[in-house]
Amino acid sequence: MLDKTGIAQRIAKEVKDGYYVNLGIGIPTLVANYVRNDIEVEFQSENGVLGMGPFPYEGEEDADVINAGKQTITTLPGASFFDSALSFSMIRGQHVDLTILGAMEVAESGDIANWKIPGKMVKGMGGAMDLVASAENIIVAMMHTNRAGESKLLKRCSLPLTGVGCVKKIVTNLAVLEVTPKGFKLLERAPSVSVEEIQKSTEGTLIVEGVIPEMTL
């Protein structure tokens, strides 16, 4: 079973040379720490940063350099800063190759809910709505179940939706899954996790074909 760092490490393997990548709040922000050194990737944050680097070491933080989640970050040589209008022009204009988001729920149809729990105070949907509406390649980083042990990979989302039919792949603490027209297709299982455990933790339709390999980080 993976922890949040392991999820980020596995997703980093999906990042290709030359990609422009948007990292959402939460687990996705860790991905920048694990991208291979032999490729060039530009990480974008919707608050107006292009060229984010790994998180800073303790004592080297700059409180004026932050990501969309208000975490301090580093920037790589050639990085640029700009306003939100330009940032969302990049997103809406589909200039971002890969979007990595967290989620509270994902449906087998690719619907995603990641912005609101009814009855709880929230500031708003933020940039998530633009990201899911504009991006063609969305990977979700999430835990497979909630704290009560209930599946977060569902037949239908119960929470307010952020986007419809937009998620392509999901990496959880238990598995890597692809969203297909027939449901969640199991691609890889986390170390020491059985297919049966993944089946028990998935409410939505789970497609298992052949021998499922154990993921490598």
Short mmCIF file of C-alpha atoms in Angstrom, two decimals:
data_model
loop_
_atom_site.label_atom_id
_atom_site.label_comp_id
_atom_site.label_asym_id
_atom_site.label_seq_id
_atom_site.Cartn_x
_atom_site.Cartn_y
_atom_site.Cartn_z
CA MET A 1 0.00 0.00 0.00
CA LEU A 2 1.24 3.47 -0.87
CA ASP A 3 1.33 6.61 1.23
CA LYS A 4 0.81 10.07 -0.27
CA THR A 5 4.47 10.29 -1.24
CA GLY A 6 4.25 6.95 -3.03
CA ILE A 7 1.20 8.12 -4.99
CA ALA A 8 3.14 11.21 -6.10
CA GLN A 9 6.15 9.09 -7.10
CA ARG A 10 3.98 6.84 -9.25
CA ILE A 11 2.25 9.76 -10.95
CA ALA A 12 5.64 11.35 -11.69
CA LYS A 13 6.26 8.42 -14.06
CA GLU A 14 3.34 9.69 -16.20
CA VAL A 15 5.10 13.02 -16.80
CA LYS A 16 6.85 13.12 -20.17
CA ASP A 17 9.69 15.22 -21.57
CA GLY A 18 8.49 18.63 -22.75
CA TYR A 19 5.18 18.52 -20.86
CA TYR A 20 3.50 21.55 -19.38
CA VAL A 21 1.84 20.27 -16.20
CA ASN A 22 -0.63 21.82 -13.77
CA LEU A 23 -0.47 20.53 -10.21
CA GLY A 24 -3.58 20.77 -8.05
CA ILE A 25 -3.71 21.22 -4.28
CA GLY A 26 -2.78 18.34 -1.95
CA ILE A 27 -1.00 15.17 -3.11
CA PRO A 28 -0.39 16.55 -6.65
CA THR A 29 1.94 19.25 -5.31
CA LEU A 30 4.39 16.49 -4.30
CA VAL A 31 4.82 15.27 -7.89
CA ALA A 32 7.37 17.97 -8.76
CA ASN A 33 9.77 16.41 -6.23
CA TYR A 34 9.93 13.10 -8.10
CA VAL A 35 10.16 13.89 -11.82
CA ARG A 36 13.19 12.33 -13.54
CA ASN A 37 16.24 14.54 -13.81
CA ASP A 38 16.85 13.66 -17.47
CA ILE A 39 13.65 15.30 -18.77
CA GLU A 40 12.49 18.91 -18.98
CA VAL A 41 9.06 19.69 -17.57
CA GLU A 42 7.34 23.02 -16.89
CA PHE A 43 5.04 23.00 -13.87
CA GLN A 44 2.27 25.59 -13.88
CA SER A 45 0.24 26.87 -10.94
CA GLU A 46 -2.98 28.76 -11.59
CA ASN A 47 -2.06 31.56 -9.20
CA GLY A 48 0.46 32.66 -11.83
CA VAL A 49 3.68 30.64 -11.85
CA LEU A 50 5.32 28.75 -14.70
CA GLY A 51 8.50 26.86 -13.88
CA MET A 52 7.88 25.58 -10.36
CA GLY A 53 10.57 23.43 -8.80
CA PRO A 54 10.58 21.11 -5.76
CA PHE A 55 9.54 22.29 -2.32
CA PRO A 56 12.26 24.35 -0.58
CA TYR A 57 14.41 22.97 2.21
CA GLU A 58 13.59 24.15 5.71
CA GLY A 59 15.06 27.58 6.30
CA GLU A 60 15.21 28.42 2.58
CA GLU A 61 11.52 29.29 2.15
CA ASP A 62 10.45 32.55 0.50
CA ALA A 63 6.98 33.52 1.75
CA ASP A 64 6.35 35.50 -1.46
CA VAL A 65 6.83 32.47 -3.73
CA ILE A 66 3.86 30.16 -3.30
CA ASN A 67 1.64 27.76 -5.25
CA ALA A 68 -2.15 27.78 -5.51
CA GLY A 69 -2.39 26.01 -2.17
CA LYS A 70 -0.38 28.79 -0.51
CA GLN A 71 2.59 26.48 0.06
CA THR A 72 6.07 27.90 -0.39
CA ILE A 73 7.81 26.62 -3.53
CA THR A 74 11.02 27.03 -5.46
CA THR A 75 11.32 28.14 -9.07
CA LEU A 76 13.65 26.84 -11.76
CA PRO A 77 15.87 28.98 -14.02
CA GLY A 78 13.67 30.71 -16.60
CA ALA A 79 10.54 30.64 -14.44
CA SER A 80 7.99 33.40 -14.88
CA PHE A 81 5.26 35.05 -12.83
CA PHE A 82 2.05 36.52 -14.24
CA ASP A 83 -1.52 37.43 -13.35
CA SER A 84 -4.49 35.09 -13.09
CA ALA A 85 -5.93 36.24 -16.42
CA LEU A 86 -2.86 35.00 -18.29
CA SER A 87 -2.69 31.87 -16.17
CA PHE A 88 -6.25 30.88 -17.04
CA SER A 89 -5.69 31.77 -20.67
CA MET A 90 -3.05 29.04 -20.67
CA ILE A 91 -5.50 26.60 -19.08
CA ARG A 92 -8.59 27.49 -21.14
CA GLY A 93 -6.52 27.64 -24.30
CA GLN A 94 -5.45 24.02 -23.70
CA HIS A 95 -1.75 24.83 -23.52
CA VAL A 96 -1.33 22.51 -20.52
CA ASP A 97 -0.48 18.91 -21.48
CA LEU A 98 -1.33 17.22 -18.18
CA THR A 99 -3.43 18.18 -15.17
CA ILE A 100 -2.99 16.35 -11.87
CA LEU A 101 -5.78 16.85 -9.34
CA GLY A 102 -6.92 15.55 -6.00
CA ALA A 103 -10.50 14.34 -5.56
CA MET A 104 -13.03 13.40 -2.92
CA GLU A 105 -14.91 11.14 -5.33
CA VAL A 106 -14.53 9.82 -8.90
CA ALA A 107 -17.28 8.00 -10.79
CA GLU A 108 -16.73 5.10 -13.19
CA SER A 109 -17.82 7.45 -16.01
CA GLY A 110 -14.91 9.82 -15.27
CA ASP A 111 -16.95 12.39 -13.33
CA ILE A 112 -15.03 14.11 -10.55
CA ALA A 113 -16.11 15.78 -7.30
CA ASN A 114 -13.32 17.65 -5.57
CA TRP A 115 -14.52 21.04 -4.40
CA LYS A 116 -17.43 20.91 -1.95
CA ILE A 117 -18.96 18.86 0.85
CA PRO A 118 -22.55 20.01 1.43
CA GLY A 119 -22.97 21.82 4.75
CA LYS A 120 -19.31 22.79 5.02
CA MET A 121 -18.01 26.29 4.37
CA VAL A 122 -15.93 26.64 1.22
CA LYS A 123 -14.52 29.69 -0.53
CA GLY A 124 -15.54 28.47 -3.96
CA MET A 125 -14.63 26.06 -6.71
CA GLY A 126 -11.46 27.93 -7.57
CA GLY A 127 -9.54 26.91 -10.69
CA ALA A 128 -10.69 23.29 -10.64
CA MET A 129 -13.70 23.98 -12.87
CA ASP A 130 -11.52 25.51 -15.58
CA LEU A 131 -8.94 22.75 -15.31
CA VAL A 132 -11.39 19.87 -15.73
CA ALA A 133 -13.30 21.64 -18.50
CA SER A 134 -10.19 22.46 -20.54
CA ALA A 135 -7.66 19.70 -19.93
CA GLU A 136 -7.59 16.66 -22.20
CA ASN A 137 -5.37 14.57 -19.93
CA ILE A 138 -6.41 14.47 -16.27
CA ILE A 139 -4.87 12.17 -13.67
CA VAL A 140 -6.39 12.05 -10.19
CA ALA A 141 -4.30 11.45 -7.08
CA MET A 142 -6.39 10.23 -4.16
CA MET A 143 -6.87 7.71 -1.38
CA HIS A 144 -8.99 4.74 -2.48
CA THR A 145 -11.34 4.92 0.52
CA ASN A 146 -12.38 7.53 3.06
CA ARG A 147 -11.61 7.41 6.77
CA ALA A 148 -14.64 5.21 7.36
CA GLY A 149 -13.31 2.69 4.83
CA GLU A 150 -15.95 3.56 2.23
CA SER A 151 -14.99 3.59 -1.43
CA LYS A 152 -14.28 6.89 -3.17
CA LEU A 153 -14.37 5.21 -6.60
CA LEU A 154 -18.09 5.07 -7.23
CA LYS A 155 -20.76 4.21 -9.76
CA ARG A 156 -22.00 7.80 -9.40
CA CYS A 157 -20.60 10.67 -7.36
CA SER A 158 -22.70 11.70 -4.37
CA LEU A 159 -20.99 15.09 -3.91
CA PRO A 160 -21.44 18.17 -6.16
CA LEU A 161 -19.55 17.61 -9.40
CA THR A 162 -16.56 19.61 -10.56
CA GLY A 163 -16.53 18.06 -14.03
CA VAL A 164 -18.27 15.38 -16.09
CA GLY A 165 -16.54 12.54 -17.94
CA CYS A 166 -13.13 14.17 -17.75
CA VAL A 167 -10.85 11.91 -15.67
CA LYS A 168 -8.57 9.60 -17.67
CA LYS A 169 -6.50 7.85 -15.00
CA ILE A 170 -6.49 7.48 -11.21
CA VAL A 171 -3.60 6.65 -8.90
CA THR A 172 -4.58 5.69 -5.36
CA ASN A 173 -2.85 4.15 -2.37
CA LEU A 174 -4.03 0.75 -3.67
CA ALA A 175 -3.91 0.86 -7.46
CA VAL A 176 -3.52 2.53 -10.84
CA LEU A 177 -6.78 2.57 -12.79
CA GLU A 178 -7.85 3.78 -16.22
CA VAL A 179 -11.33 5.19 -16.80
CA THR A 180 -12.97 3.34 -19.72
CA PRO A 181 -16.51 3.31 -21.16
CA LYS A 182 -17.09 0.07 -19.23
CA GLY A 183 -15.74 1.25 -15.86
CA PHE A 184 -12.47 1.37 -13.93
CA LYS A 185 -9.83 -0.82 -15.60
CA LEU A 186 -7.23 -2.08 -13.14
CA LEU A 187 -3.73 -1.51 -14.56
CA GLU A 188 -1.43 -1.96 -11.57
CA ARG A 189 -1.71 -2.81 -7.90
CA ALA A 190 0.31 -1.26 -5.09
CA PRO A 191 3.01 -3.33 -3.36
CA SER A 192 1.54 -5.99 -1.03
CA VAL A 193 -2.02 -5.21 -2.17
CA SER A 194 -4.13 -8.00 -3.68
CA VAL A 195 -6.66 -7.70 -6.48
CA GLU A 196 -9.32 -8.89 -4.03
CA GLU A 197 -8.57 -6.00 -1.67
CA ILE A 198 -8.91 -3.52 -4.54
CA GLN A 199 -12.21 -5.12 -5.59
CA LYS A 200 -13.58 -4.81 -2.04
CA SER A 201 -12.55 -1.14 -1.92
CA THR A 202 -14.10 -0.17 -5.27
CA GLU A 203 -17.85 0.49 -5.46
CA GLY A 204 -17.83 1.25 -9.18
CA THR A 205 -17.42 -1.36 -11.89
CA LEU A 206 -13.88 -2.76 -11.76
CA ILE A 207 -12.46 -4.46 -14.85
CA VAL A 208 -9.71 -7.01 -14.17
CA GLU A 209 -8.03 -8.58 -17.18
CA GLY A 210 -5.25 -11.13 -16.83
CA VAL A 211 -2.48 -10.91 -14.28
CA ILE A 212 -2.25 -7.44 -12.72
CA PRO A 213 1.37 -6.35 -12.22
CA GLU A 214 2.65 -4.76 -9.04
CA MET A 215 3.54 -1.12 -9.59
CA THR A 216 7.13 0.11 -9.41
CA LEU A 217 8.16 3.55 -8.18
#
